[in-house]
PDB file of C-alpha atoms in Angstrom:
ATOM      1  CA  MET J  11     -24.633 -41.939  21.418  1.00 76.00           C
ATOM      2  CA  VAL J  12     -26.489 -44.925  19.541  1.00 87.00           C
ATOM      3  CA  LYS J  13     -25.547 -46.774  16.573  1.00 85.00           C
ATOM      4  CA  LEU J  14     -26.478 -48.952  13.792  1.00 95.00           C
ATOM      5  CA  THR J  15     -26.241 -52.330  14.727  1.00 94.00           C
ATOM      6  CA  GLY J  16     -26.962 -54.686  11.233  1.00 96.00           C
ATOM      7  CA  ILE J  17     -29.669 -56.279  13.318  1.00 97.00           C
ATOM      8  CA  TYR J  18     -32.994 -56.522  11.831  1.00 97.00           C
ATOM      9  CA  LYS J  19     -35.834 -57.269  13.859  1.00 97.00           C
ATOM     10  CA  GLY J  20     -39.719 -56.223  13.576  1.00 98.00           C
ATOM     11  CA  MET J  21     -41.906 -53.917  15.105  1.00 98.00           C
ATOM     12  CA  ARG J  22     -44.834 -55.929  14.649  1.00 98.00           C
ATOM     13  CA  LYS J  23     -43.039 -58.494  16.660  1.00 98.00           C
ATOM     14  CA  GLY J  24     -42.219 -56.256  20.148  1.00 98.00           C
ATOM     15  CA  TYR J  25     -45.937 -55.435  19.467  1.00 98.00           C
ATOM     16  CA  GLY J  26     -47.371 -58.827  19.675  1.00 98.00           C
ATOM     17  CA  GLU J  27     -45.109 -59.747  22.523  1.00 98.00           C
ATOM     18  CA  THR J  28     -45.698 -56.376  24.403  1.00 98.00           C
ATOM     19  CA  LEU J  29     -49.723 -57.052  24.268  1.00 98.00           C
ATOM     20  CA  ILE J  30     -49.070 -60.635  26.299  1.00 98.00           C
ATOM     21  CA  GLU J  31     -47.215 -58.958  28.636  1.00 98.00           C
ATOM     22  CA  LEU J  32     -49.822 -56.351  29.095  1.00 98.00           C
ATOM     23  CA  GLY J  33     -52.387 -58.811  28.909  1.00 98.00           C
ATOM     24  CA  LYS J  34     -50.542 -60.550  31.848  1.00 98.00           C
ATOM     25  CA  LYS J  35     -50.585 -56.979  33.945  1.00 98.00           C
ATOM     26  CA  TYR J  36     -54.074 -55.487  33.405  1.00 97.00           C
ATOM     27  CA  GLU J  37     -57.124 -57.641  32.879  1.00 97.00           C
ATOM     28  CA  ASN J  38     -58.520 -55.196  31.372  1.00 98.00           C
ATOM     29  CA  VAL J  39     -57.070 -54.794  28.331  1.00 98.00           C
ATOM     30  CA  VAL J  40     -58.552 -55.943  25.351  1.00 98.00           C
ATOM     31  CA  VAL J  41     -57.254 -56.565  21.872  1.00 98.00           C
ATOM     32  CA  LEU J  42     -59.282 -56.671  18.425  1.00 98.00           C
ATOM     33  CA  ASP J  43     -58.263 -56.945  15.014  1.00 98.00           C
ATOM     34  CA  ALA J  44     -59.705 -56.892  11.329  1.00 98.00           C
ATOM     35  CA  ASP J  45     -59.134 -60.418  10.625  1.00 97.00           C
ATOM     36  CA  LEU J  46     -55.305 -59.450  10.063  1.00 97.00           C
ATOM     37  CA  SER J  47     -54.249 -61.085  13.348  1.00 98.00           C
ATOM     38  CA  GLY J  48     -51.118 -62.658  12.127  1.00 97.00           C
ATOM     39  CA  SER J  49     -50.080 -59.872   9.819  1.00 97.00           C
ATOM     40  CA  THR J  50     -49.907 -57.340  12.645  1.00 98.00           C
ATOM     41  CA  GLN J  51     -49.123 -60.010  15.321  1.00 98.00           C
ATOM     42  CA  THR J  52     -52.154 -59.398  17.581  1.00 98.00           C
ATOM     43  CA  ALA J  53     -52.506 -63.059  17.395  1.00 98.00           C
ATOM     44  CA  MET J  54     -50.166 -63.541  19.696  1.00 98.00           C
ATOM     45  CA  PHE J  55     -52.409 -62.020  22.514  1.00 98.00           C
ATOM     46  CA  ALA J  56     -55.458 -64.116  20.892  1.00 98.00           C
ATOM     47  CA  LYS J  57     -53.404 -67.291  22.065  1.00 98.00           C
ATOM     48  CA  GLU J  58     -52.791 -66.377  25.450  1.00 98.00           C
ATOM     49  CA  PHE J  59     -55.959 -64.253  26.150  1.00 98.00           C
ATOM     50  CA  PRO J  60     -58.951 -65.747  23.552  1.00 98.00           C
ATOM     51  CA  GLU J  61     -61.414 -64.821  25.610  1.00 98.00           C
ATOM     52  CA  ARG J  62     -60.370 -60.538  25.419  1.00 98.00           C
ATOM     53  CA  PHE J  63     -59.539 -60.730  21.896  1.00 98.00           C
ATOM     54  CA  PHE J  64     -62.469 -59.867  18.856  1.00 98.00           C
ATOM     55  CA  ASN J  65     -62.011 -60.620  15.267  1.00 98.00           C
ATOM     56  CA  ALA J  66     -63.858 -57.861  13.725  1.00 97.00           C
ATOM     57  CA  GLY J  67     -63.429 -59.641  10.212  1.00 97.00           C
ATOM     58  CA  VAL J  68     -62.989 -57.467   6.977  1.00 96.00           C
ATOM     59  CA  ALA J  69     -64.958 -54.432   8.092  1.00 97.00           C
ATOM     60  CA  GLU J  70     -62.551 -52.107  10.012  1.00 98.00           C
ATOM     61  CA  GLN J  71     -65.409 -49.377  10.811  1.00 98.00           C
ATOM     62  CA  ASN J  72     -67.116 -51.792  12.569  1.00 98.00           C
ATOM     63  CA  MET J  73     -63.456 -52.727  14.563  1.00 98.00           C
ATOM     64  CA  ILE J  74     -63.508 -49.397  15.705  1.00 98.00           C
ATOM     65  CA  GLY J  75     -66.679 -49.181  17.361  1.00 98.00           C
ATOM     66  CA  MET J  76     -66.871 -51.815  18.853  1.00 98.00           C
ATOM     67  CA  ALA J  77     -63.256 -50.552  20.301  1.00 98.00           C
ATOM     68  CA  ALA J  78     -65.013 -47.264  21.220  1.00 98.00           C
ATOM     69  CA  GLY J  79     -68.207 -49.317  23.214  1.00 98.00           C
ATOM     70  CA  LEU J  80     -65.621 -51.342  25.297  1.00 98.00           C
ATOM     71  CA  ALA J  81     -63.696 -48.233  26.097  1.00 98.00           C
ATOM     72  CA  THR J  82     -66.713 -47.088  28.018  1.00 98.00           C
ATOM     73  CA  THR J  83     -66.533 -49.773  29.872  1.00 98.00           C
ATOM     74  CA  GLY J  84     -63.333 -49.019  31.670  1.00 98.00           C
ATOM     75  CA  LYS J  85     -61.586 -51.496  29.255  1.00 98.00           C
ATOM     76  CA  ILE J  86     -57.940 -50.325  27.634  1.00 98.00           C
ATOM     77  CA  VAL J  87     -58.181 -51.321  23.823  1.00 98.00           C
ATOM     78  CA  PHE J  88     -56.055 -51.759  21.267  1.00 99.00           C
ATOM     79  CA  ALA J  89     -57.206 -52.083  17.691  1.00 98.00           C
ATOM     80  CA  SER J  90     -54.990 -53.230  14.830  1.00 98.00           C
ATOM     81  CA  SER J  91     -55.245 -53.745  11.010  1.00 98.00           C
ATOM     82  CA  PHE J  92     -52.759 -52.168   8.284  1.00 98.00           C
ATOM     83  CA  SER J  93     -52.778 -48.742   8.237  1.00 98.00           C
ATOM     84  CA  MET J  94     -54.028 -48.055   4.975  1.00 98.00           C
ATOM     85  CA  PHE J  95     -57.607 -49.677   6.707  1.00 98.00           C
ATOM     86  CA  ALA J  96     -56.775 -48.568  10.292  1.00 98.00           C
ATOM     87  CA  SER J  97     -56.313 -44.758   9.071  1.00 98.00           C
ATOM     88  CA  GLY J  98     -58.212 -44.519   5.711  1.00 97.00           C
ATOM     89  CA  ARG J  99     -61.188 -46.330   5.761  1.00 97.00           C
ATOM     90  CA  ALA J 100     -61.976 -46.156   9.816  1.00 98.00           C
ATOM     91  CA  TRP J 101     -61.311 -42.544   9.581  1.00 98.00           C
ATOM     92  CA  GLU J 102     -64.290 -41.036  10.437  1.00 98.00           C
ATOM     93  CA  ILE J 103     -65.712 -43.317  13.099  1.00 98.00           C
ATOM     94  CA  ILE J 104     -62.251 -42.692  14.792  1.00 98.00           C
ATOM     95  CA  ARG J 105     -62.766 -39.282  14.663  1.00 98.00           C
ATOM     96  CA  ASN J 106     -66.769 -38.945  15.971  1.00 98.00           C
ATOM     97  CA  LEU J 107     -66.531 -42.224  18.045  1.00 98.00           C
ATOM     98  CA  VAL J 108     -63.258 -42.047  19.930  1.00 98.00           C
ATOM     99  CA  ALA J 109     -61.383 -39.165  19.216  1.00 98.00           C
ATOM    100  CA  TYR J 110     -64.301 -36.621  20.246  1.00 98.00           C
ATOM    101  CA  PRO J 111     -65.252 -38.364  23.271  1.00 98.00           C
ATOM    102  CA  LYS J 112     -61.371 -38.825  24.506  1.00 98.00           C
ATOM    103  CA  LEU J 113     -62.220 -42.702  24.629  1.00 98.00           C
ATOM    104  CA  ASN J 114     -59.284 -44.705  25.425  1.00 98.00           C
ATOM    105  CA  VAL J 115     -58.729 -46.356  22.592  1.00 98.00           C
ATOM    106  CA  LYS J 116     -54.858 -47.346  20.749  1.00 98.00           C
ATOM    107  CA  VAL J 117     -55.110 -47.748  17.409  1.00 98.00           C
ATOM    108  CA  VAL J 118     -52.015 -49.821  16.426  1.00 98.00           C
ATOM    109  CA  ALA J 119     -51.308 -49.580  12.809  1.00 98.00           C
ATOM    110  CA  THR J 120     -49.015 -51.879  11.192  1.00 98.00           C
ATOM    111  CA  HIS J 121     -47.809 -52.070   6.959  1.00 98.00           C
ATOM    112  CA  ALA J 122     -47.268 -48.213   6.811  1.00 98.00           C
ATOM    113  CA  GLY J 123     -45.707 -46.402   4.532  1.00 98.00           C
ATOM    114  CA  ILE J 124     -43.976 -46.830   1.193  1.00 97.00           C
ATOM    115  CA  THR J 125     -41.944 -50.193   2.631  1.00 96.00           C
ATOM    116  CA  VAL J 126     -45.165 -52.052   2.272  1.00 95.00           C
ATOM    117  CA  GLY J 127     -43.197 -52.811  -1.325  1.00 93.00           C
ATOM    118  CA  GLU J 128     -45.036 -55.062  -3.536  1.00 93.00           C
ATOM    119  CA  ASP J 129     -49.219 -54.735  -2.190  1.00 92.00           C
ATOM    120  CA  GLY J 130     -48.213 -51.157  -4.531  1.00 94.00           C
ATOM    121  CA  ALA J 131     -49.760 -47.613  -4.238  1.00 95.00           C
ATOM    122  CA  SER J 132     -53.010 -48.965  -3.008  1.00 95.00           C
ATOM    123  CA  HIS J 133     -51.663 -50.493   0.479  1.00 96.00           C
ATOM    124  CA  GLN J 134     -49.108 -48.284   0.790  1.00 97.00           C
ATOM    125  CA  MET J 135     -50.040 -45.369   3.274  1.00 98.00           C
ATOM    126  CA  CYS J 136     -47.883 -42.312   2.951  1.00 98.00           C
ATOM    127  CA  GLU J 137     -50.858 -40.076   4.635  1.00 98.00           C
ATOM    128  CA  ASP J 138     -51.573 -41.727   7.709  1.00 98.00           C
ATOM    129  CA  ILE J 139     -49.942 -39.312  10.189  1.00 98.00           C
ATOM    130  CA  ALA J 140     -51.323 -36.297   8.334  1.00 98.00           C
ATOM    131  CA  ILE J 141     -54.784 -37.327   8.640  1.00 98.00           C
ATOM    132  CA  MET J 142     -54.352 -38.807  12.604  1.00 98.00           C
ATOM    133  CA  ARG J 143     -52.489 -36.139  13.690  1.00 98.00           C
ATOM    134  CA  VAL J 144     -55.303 -33.685  12.526  1.00 98.00           C
ATOM    135  CA  ILE J 145     -57.893 -34.700  14.554  1.00 98.00           C
ATOM    136  CA  PRO J 146     -58.476 -33.542  17.890  1.00 98.00           C
ATOM    137  CA  ASN J 147     -57.776 -35.618  21.360  1.00 98.00           C
ATOM    138  CA  MET J 148     -55.575 -38.067  19.501  1.00 98.00           C
ATOM    139  CA  VAL J 149     -51.618 -38.902  19.833  1.00 98.00           C
ATOM    140  CA  VAL J 150     -49.832 -39.680  16.937  1.00 99.00           C
ATOM    141  CA  ILE J 151     -46.598 -42.065  17.299  1.00 99.00           C
ATOM    142  CA  ALA J 152     -43.895 -43.865  14.874  1.00 98.00           C
ATOM    143  CA  PRO J 153     -41.701 -46.274  16.842  1.00 98.00           C
ATOM    144  CA  THR J 154     -37.906 -46.299  15.681  1.00 98.00           C
ATOM    145  CA  ASP J 155     -37.316 -49.993  16.449  1.00 98.00           C
ATOM    146  CA  TYR J 156     -38.173 -53.498  18.540  1.00 98.00           C
ATOM    147  CA  TYR J 157     -36.678 -52.194  21.591  1.00 98.00           C
ATOM    148  CA  HIS J 158     -38.612 -48.727  21.082  1.00 98.00           C
ATOM    149  CA  THR J 159     -42.171 -50.067  20.232  1.00 98.00           C
ATOM    150  CA  LYS J 160     -42.094 -52.176  23.428  1.00 98.00           C
ATOM    151  CA  ASN J 161     -41.666 -48.925  25.448  1.00 98.00           C
ATOM    152  CA  VAL J 162     -44.102 -47.182  23.779  1.00 98.00           C
ATOM    153  CA  ILE J 163     -47.044 -49.393  23.471  1.00 98.00           C
ATOM    154  CA  ARG J 164     -46.365 -49.741  27.509  1.00 98.00           C
ATOM    155  CA  THR J 165     -46.459 -45.585  27.869  1.00 98.00           C
ATOM    156  CA  ILE J 166     -49.579 -45.809  25.887  1.00 98.00           C
ATOM    157  CA  ALA J 167     -51.118 -48.457  27.568  1.00 98.00           C
ATOM    158  CA  GLU J 168     -50.840 -45.882  31.079  1.00 98.00           C
ATOM    159  CA  TYR J 169     -52.078 -42.952  28.902  1.00 98.00           C
ATOM    160  CA  LYS J 170     -55.916 -42.496  29.041  1.00 98.00           C
ATOM    161  CA  GLY J 171     -56.969 -41.252  25.488  1.00 98.00           C
ATOM    162  CA  PRO J 172     -56.730 -42.075  21.997  1.00 98.00           C
ATOM    163  CA  VAL J 173     -53.447 -42.758  20.059  1.00 98.00           C
ATOM    164  CA  TYR J 174     -52.456 -43.777  16.507  1.00 99.00           C
ATOM    165  CA  VAL J 175     -49.262 -45.675  16.899  1.00 98.00           C
ATOM    166  CA  ARG J 176     -47.687 -46.690  13.247  1.00 98.00           C
ATOM    167  CA  MET J 177     -45.548 -48.860  12.299  1.00 98.00           C
ATOM    168  CA  PRO J 178     -43.628 -50.911   9.448  1.00 98.00           C
ATOM    169  CA  ARG J 179     -44.267 -54.641   7.473  1.00 97.00           C
ATOM    170  CA  ARG J 180     -40.429 -54.870   7.126  1.00 96.00           C
ATOM    171  CA  ASP J 181     -37.863 -55.767   9.821  1.00 97.00           C
ATOM    172  CA  THR J 182     -36.089 -52.932  10.592  1.00 97.00           C
ATOM    173  CA  GLU J 183     -32.455 -52.213  11.887  1.00 97.00           C
ATOM    174  CA  ILE J 184     -31.961 -51.961  15.734  1.00 97.00           C
ATOM    175  CA  ILE J 185     -30.403 -49.242  17.279  1.00 97.00           C
ATOM    176  CA  TYR J 186     -30.706 -49.776  20.702  1.00 97.00           C
ATOM    177  CA  GLU J 187     -28.779 -52.338  22.382  1.00 94.00           C
ATOM    178  CA  ASN J 188     -31.652 -53.093  24.968  1.00 95.00           C
ATOM    179  CA  GLU J 189     -35.023 -51.800  26.003  1.00 96.00           C
ATOM    180  CA  GLU J 190     -33.886 -49.759  28.896  1.00 97.00           C
ATOM    181  CA  GLU J 191     -31.771 -47.762  26.480  1.00 96.00           C
ATOM    182  CA  ALA J 192     -34.886 -47.376  24.203  1.00 97.00           C
ATOM    183  CA  THR J 193     -36.298 -44.991  26.093  1.00 98.00           C
ATOM    184  CA  PHE J 194     -39.927 -42.968  25.204  1.00 98.00           C
ATOM    185  CA  GLU J 195     -42.013 -40.245  26.477  1.00 98.00           C
ATOM    186  CA  ILE J 196     -45.110 -39.064  25.201  1.00 98.00           C
ATOM    187  CA  GLY J 197     -44.568 -35.967  23.390  1.00 98.00           C
ATOM    188  CA  LYS J 198     -40.162 -35.613  23.778  1.00 98.00           C
ATOM    189  CA  GLY J 199     -38.234 -35.840  21.233  1.00 98.00           C
ATOM    190  CA  LYS J 200     -34.671 -36.939  21.477  1.00 98.00           C
ATOM    191  CA  ILE J 201     -31.098 -36.151  20.503  1.00 98.00           C
ATOM    192  CA  LEU J 202     -29.694 -39.771  19.398  1.00 98.00           C
ATOM    193  CA  ASN J 203     -26.382 -38.093  18.181  1.00 97.00           C
ATOM    194  CA  ASP J 204     -24.716 -34.520  18.460  1.00 97.00           C
ATOM    195  CA  GLY J 205     -23.521 -32.503  15.433  1.00 98.00           C
ATOM    196  CA  ASP J 206     -22.437 -29.181  15.540  1.00 97.00           C
ATOM    197  CA  ASP J 207     -23.675 -27.622  11.539  1.00 98.00           C
ATOM    198  CA  LEU J 208     -27.226 -29.215  10.950  1.00 98.00           C
ATOM    199  CA  THR J 209     -30.194 -31.240  12.317  1.00 98.00           C
ATOM    200  CA  ILE J 210     -31.767 -33.946  11.101  1.00 98.00           C
ATOM    201  CA  ILE J 211     -35.141 -34.775  12.821  1.00 99.00           C
ATOM    202  CA  ALA J 212     -36.282 -38.654  11.750  1.00 98.00           C
ATOM    203  CA  THR J 213     -39.266 -40.622  12.748  1.00 98.00           C
ATOM    204  CA  GLY J 214     -40.178 -44.208  12.672  1.00 98.00           C
ATOM    205  CA  GLU J 215     -37.933 -46.690  10.447  1.00 97.00           C
ATOM    206  CA  GLU J 216     -36.492 -43.610   8.609  1.00 98.00           C
ATOM    207  CA  VAL J 217     -34.029 -42.838  11.904  1.00 98.00           C
ATOM    208  CA  PRO J 218     -31.380 -45.530  11.045  1.00 98.00           C
ATOM    209  CA  GLU J 219     -31.335 -44.416   7.667  1.00 98.00           C
ATOM    210  CA  ALA J 220     -30.512 -40.913   9.271  1.00 98.00           C
ATOM    211  CA  LEU J 221     -28.006 -42.268  11.257  1.00 98.00           C
ATOM    212  CA  ARG J 222     -26.866 -44.174   7.899  1.00 98.00           C
ATOM    213  CA  ALA J 223     -26.601 -40.343   6.396  1.00 98.00           C
ATOM    214  CA  ALA J 224     -25.046 -39.197   9.147  1.00 98.00           C
ATOM    215  CA  ILE J 225     -21.868 -41.343   8.438  1.00 98.00           C
ATOM    216  CA  ILE J 226     -21.669 -40.476   5.131  1.00 98.00           C
ATOM    217  CA  LEU J 227     -22.064 -36.398   5.749  1.00 98.00           C
ATOM    218  CA  LYS J 228     -19.652 -36.631   7.994  1.00 98.00           C
ATOM    219  CA  GLU J 229     -17.204 -38.331   5.850  1.00 97.00           C
ATOM    220  CA  ASN J 230     -18.147 -35.165   3.609  1.00 97.00           C
ATOM    221  CA  GLY J 231     -16.843 -32.830   5.955  1.00 97.00           C
ATOM    222  CA  ILE J 232     -20.542 -31.908   7.196  1.00 98.00           C
ATOM    223  CA  SER J 233     -21.526 -32.593  11.228  1.00 98.00           C
ATOM    224  CA  ALA J 234     -25.277 -33.400  11.919  1.00 98.00           C
ATOM    225  CA  GLU J 235     -27.047 -33.717  15.116  1.00 98.00           C
ATOM    226  CA  ILE J 236     -29.415 -36.825  14.439  1.00 98.00           C
ATOM    227  CA  VAL J 237     -33.001 -36.366  16.941  1.00 98.00           C
ATOM    228  CA  GLU J 238     -35.390 -38.990  17.043  1.00 98.00           C
ATOM    229  CA  MET J 239     -39.157 -37.320  16.987  1.00 98.00           C
ATOM    230  CA  ALA J 240     -41.240 -40.715  17.857  1.00 98.00           C
ATOM    231  CA  THR J 241     -44.118 -38.128  18.954  1.00 98.00           C
ATOM    232  CA  ILE J 242     -45.999 -36.275  15.631  1.00 98.00           C
ATOM    233  CA  LYS J 243     -48.661 -35.167  17.740  1.00 98.00           C
ATOM    234  CA  PRO J 244     -47.753 -33.407  20.105  1.00 98.00           C
ATOM    235  CA  ILE J 245     -44.672 -32.414  18.694  1.00 98.00           C
ATOM    236  CA  ASP J 246     -41.537 -31.432  21.118  1.00 98.00           C
ATOM    237  CA  GLU J 247     -41.448 -27.827  19.903  1.00 98.00           C
ATOM    238  CA  LYS J 248     -38.786 -26.481  22.336  1.00 98.00           C
ATOM    239  CA  ILE J 249     -36.014 -29.517  21.004  1.00 98.00           C
ATOM    240  CA  ILE J 250     -36.885 -28.226  17.217  1.00 98.00           C
ATOM    241  CA  GLU J 251     -36.086 -24.391  18.701  1.00 98.00           C
ATOM    242  CA  LYS J 252     -33.038 -25.710  20.508  1.00 98.00           C
ATOM    243  CA  SER J 253     -31.962 -27.370  16.501  1.00 98.00           C
ATOM    244  CA  LYS J 254     -29.362 -26.267  14.224  1.00 98.00           C
ATOM    245  CA  ASP J 255     -30.211 -23.508  12.027  1.00 98.00           C
ATOM    246  CA  PHE J 256     -30.094 -25.583   8.990  1.00 98.00           C
ATOM    247  CA  ILE J 257     -33.324 -28.663   9.719  1.00 98.00           C
ATOM    248  CA  VAL J 258     -33.662 -31.866   7.740  1.00 98.00           C
ATOM    249  CA  THR J 259     -36.629 -33.645   7.976  1.00 98.00           C
ATOM    250  CA  VAL J 260     -36.824 -37.248   7.417  1.00 98.00           C
ATOM    251  CA  GLU J 261     -39.949 -39.677   6.831  1.00 98.00           C
ATOM    252  CA  ASP J 262     -41.217 -42.678   5.184  1.00 98.00           C
ATOM    253  CA  HIS J 263     -44.518 -40.846   4.771  1.00 98.00           C
ATOM    254  CA  SER J 264     -46.103 -37.824   2.538  1.00 98.00           C
ATOM    255  CA  ILE J 265     -44.059 -34.372   3.265  1.00 97.00           C
ATOM    256  CA  ILE J 266     -47.383 -32.730   3.170  1.00 98.00           C
ATOM    257  CA  GLY J 267     -49.058 -32.970   6.730  1.00 98.00           C
ATOM    258  CA  GLY J 268     -46.418 -35.340   8.524  1.00 98.00           C
ATOM    259  CA  LEU J 269     -43.087 -34.814  10.436  1.00 98.00           C
ATOM    260  CA  GLY J 270     -42.146 -32.142   7.750  1.00 98.00           C
ATOM    261  CA  GLY J 271     -45.600 -30.494   8.412  1.00 98.00           C
ATOM    262  CA  ALA J 272     -45.461 -30.719  12.046  1.00 98.00           C
ATOM    263  CA  VAL J 273     -41.729 -28.974  12.124  1.00 98.00           C
ATOM    264  CA  ALA J 274     -42.369 -26.315   9.202  1.00 98.00           C
ATOM    265  CA  GLU J 275     -45.940 -24.908  11.450  1.00 98.00           C
ATOM    266  CA  VAL J 276     -43.583 -24.754  14.548  1.00 98.00           C
ATOM    267  CA  ILE J 277     -40.754 -22.833  12.268  1.00 98.00           C
ATOM    268  CA  ALA J 278     -43.674 -20.727  11.320  1.00 98.00           C
ATOM    269  CA  SER J 279     -46.067 -20.157  14.819  1.00 98.00           C
ATOM    270  CA  LYS J 280     -42.633 -19.466  16.606  1.00 97.00           C
ATOM    271  CA  GLY J 281     -40.790 -17.293  13.800  1.00 98.00           C
ATOM    272  CA  LEU J 282     -37.669 -19.135  13.939  1.00 98.00           C
ATOM    273  CA  ASN J 283     -34.925 -18.139  12.015  1.00 97.00           C
ATOM    274  CA  LYS J 284     -34.247 -21.667  10.502  1.00 98.00           C
ATOM    275  CA  LYS J 285     -33.875 -23.379   7.113  1.00 98.00           C
ATOM    276  CA  LEU J 286     -35.602 -26.564   6.572  1.00 98.00           C
ATOM    277  CA  LEU J 287     -35.620 -29.223   3.882  1.00 98.00           C
ATOM    278  CA  ARG J 288     -38.448 -31.752   4.140  1.00 98.00           C
ATOM    279  CA  ILE J 289     -37.831 -35.357   2.551  1.00 98.00           C
ATOM    280  CA  GLY J 290     -40.655 -37.377   2.523  1.00 98.00           C
ATOM    281  CA  ILE J 291     -42.502 -38.933  -0.366  1.00 98.00           C
ATOM    282  CA  ASN J 292     -43.440 -35.767  -2.517  1.00 97.00           C
ATOM    283  CA  ASP J 293     -47.081 -35.675  -3.110  1.00 96.00           C
ATOM    284  CA  VAL J 294     -46.974 -39.132  -5.337  1.00 97.00           C
ATOM    285  CA  PHE J 295     -48.478 -42.237  -5.224  1.00 97.00           C
ATOM    286  CA  GLY J 296     -46.316 -45.419  -4.418  1.00 95.00           C
ATOM    287  CA  ARG J 297     -45.096 -48.267  -6.713  1.00 96.00           C
ATOM    288  CA  SER J 298     -44.815 -51.928  -6.547  1.00 96.00           C
ATOM    289  CA  GLY J 299     -41.293 -53.161  -5.660  1.00 97.00           C
ATOM    290  CA  LYS J 300     -38.931 -54.784  -3.069  1.00 96.00           C
ATOM    291  CA  ALA J 301     -38.567 -52.102   0.420  1.00 96.00           C
ATOM    292  CA  ASP J 302     -35.064 -51.555   0.147  1.00 96.00           C
ATOM    293  CA  GLU J 303     -35.757 -50.804  -3.811  1.00 97.00           C
ATOM    294  CA  LEU J 304     -38.324 -48.455  -3.459  1.00 97.00           C
ATOM    295  CA  LEU J 305     -36.191 -46.794  -0.256  1.00 97.00           C
ATOM    296  CA  LYS J 306     -33.964 -45.535  -2.837  1.00 97.00           C
ATOM    297  CA  TYR J 307     -36.176 -44.849  -5.646  1.00 97.00           C
ATOM    298  CA  TYR J 308     -38.082 -42.512  -3.407  1.00 98.00           C
ATOM    299  CA  GLY J 309     -34.685 -40.811  -1.645  1.00 98.00           C
ATOM    300  CA  LEU J 310     -35.013 -42.231   1.230  1.00 98.00           C
ATOM    301  CA  ASP J 311     -32.504 -44.638   2.052  1.00 98.00           C
ATOM    302  CA  GLY J 312     -29.195 -43.250   4.104  1.00 98.00           C
ATOM    303  CA  GLU J 313     -27.064 -42.454   0.940  1.00 98.00           C
ATOM    304  CA  SER J 314     -29.508 -40.925  -1.047  1.00 98.00           C
ATOM    305  CA  ILE J 315     -30.690 -38.189   1.885  1.00 98.00           C
ATOM    306  CA  ALA J 316     -27.155 -37.431   2.199  1.00 98.00           C
ATOM    307  CA  LYS J 317     -26.805 -36.995  -1.043  1.00 98.00           C
ATOM    308  CA  LYS J 318     -29.474 -34.377  -0.834  1.00 98.00           C
ATOM    309  CA  ILE J 319     -28.333 -32.460   1.963  1.00 98.00           C
ATOM    310  CA  ILE J 320     -25.066 -32.526   0.374  1.00 97.00           C
ATOM    311  CA  GLU J 321     -26.502 -30.961  -2.979  1.00 96.00           C
ATOM    312  CA  ILE J 322     -28.224 -27.971  -1.086  1.00 93.00           C
ATOM    313  CA  TYR J 323     -25.953 -27.467   2.693  1.00 90.00           C
TER     314      TYR J 323
END
């Protein structure tokens, strides 16, 4: 059983620290960035291994092309930018140069979701899971917290093939006490807390909010099982099949094509007799504001999640 710690730390920081670790372990690890290394935290790697870091400038499509070329020479390539640019602007290049030949490129995007905050709709990428998971050969992952991010990055370094990882801008609440607790396996969901009445399946920075919602639901006589679904593709079909008959998905992403869409596809294709409530961004663009205020405005904070479930349950 995991719990909210009240301690906040950036997933981006965990990413940067783990890149240094991987750089020391593997001589063939290289890192690319599109002139945002201070924000994505790849600057940590650049400082330690300047000869293995490449700044493509504000040219994300070129960055992915460079990443593909390096991967053909046997390099393990990490390419980073903001989610809007890494997945959006470079989508066709990722599809044709990375995923089609199944090259060993890890596109690790930061500043995903509505919690980009004050940057507003032009930078709030709430469609990236959808457009990445539709690409054949692509693995799609959203880590849960700082410690979990470290294990995600270690795992994808060992995996041979294209991977897309999304992380938020803000510091998020830590739910694991250490790296050992924050286990991760590609394609496997994880039950964090048991419950009898319904299942909340959450991904990324919404996992702590799901835990917060479960506390409120318990106070209202509803027992919620919490499932962490870090891998959206390939999704863990078995854990969905074993979930309670009422499933709620929670994500800082559009409910179209994201986690909610993926779970709906499993329910439909397997003919499962389960009720589904998708909580996320409801087919609208974002707006400028503070991250916490935006979560509440779009109904993605723990209190709003619990309220919505109570209304429907």
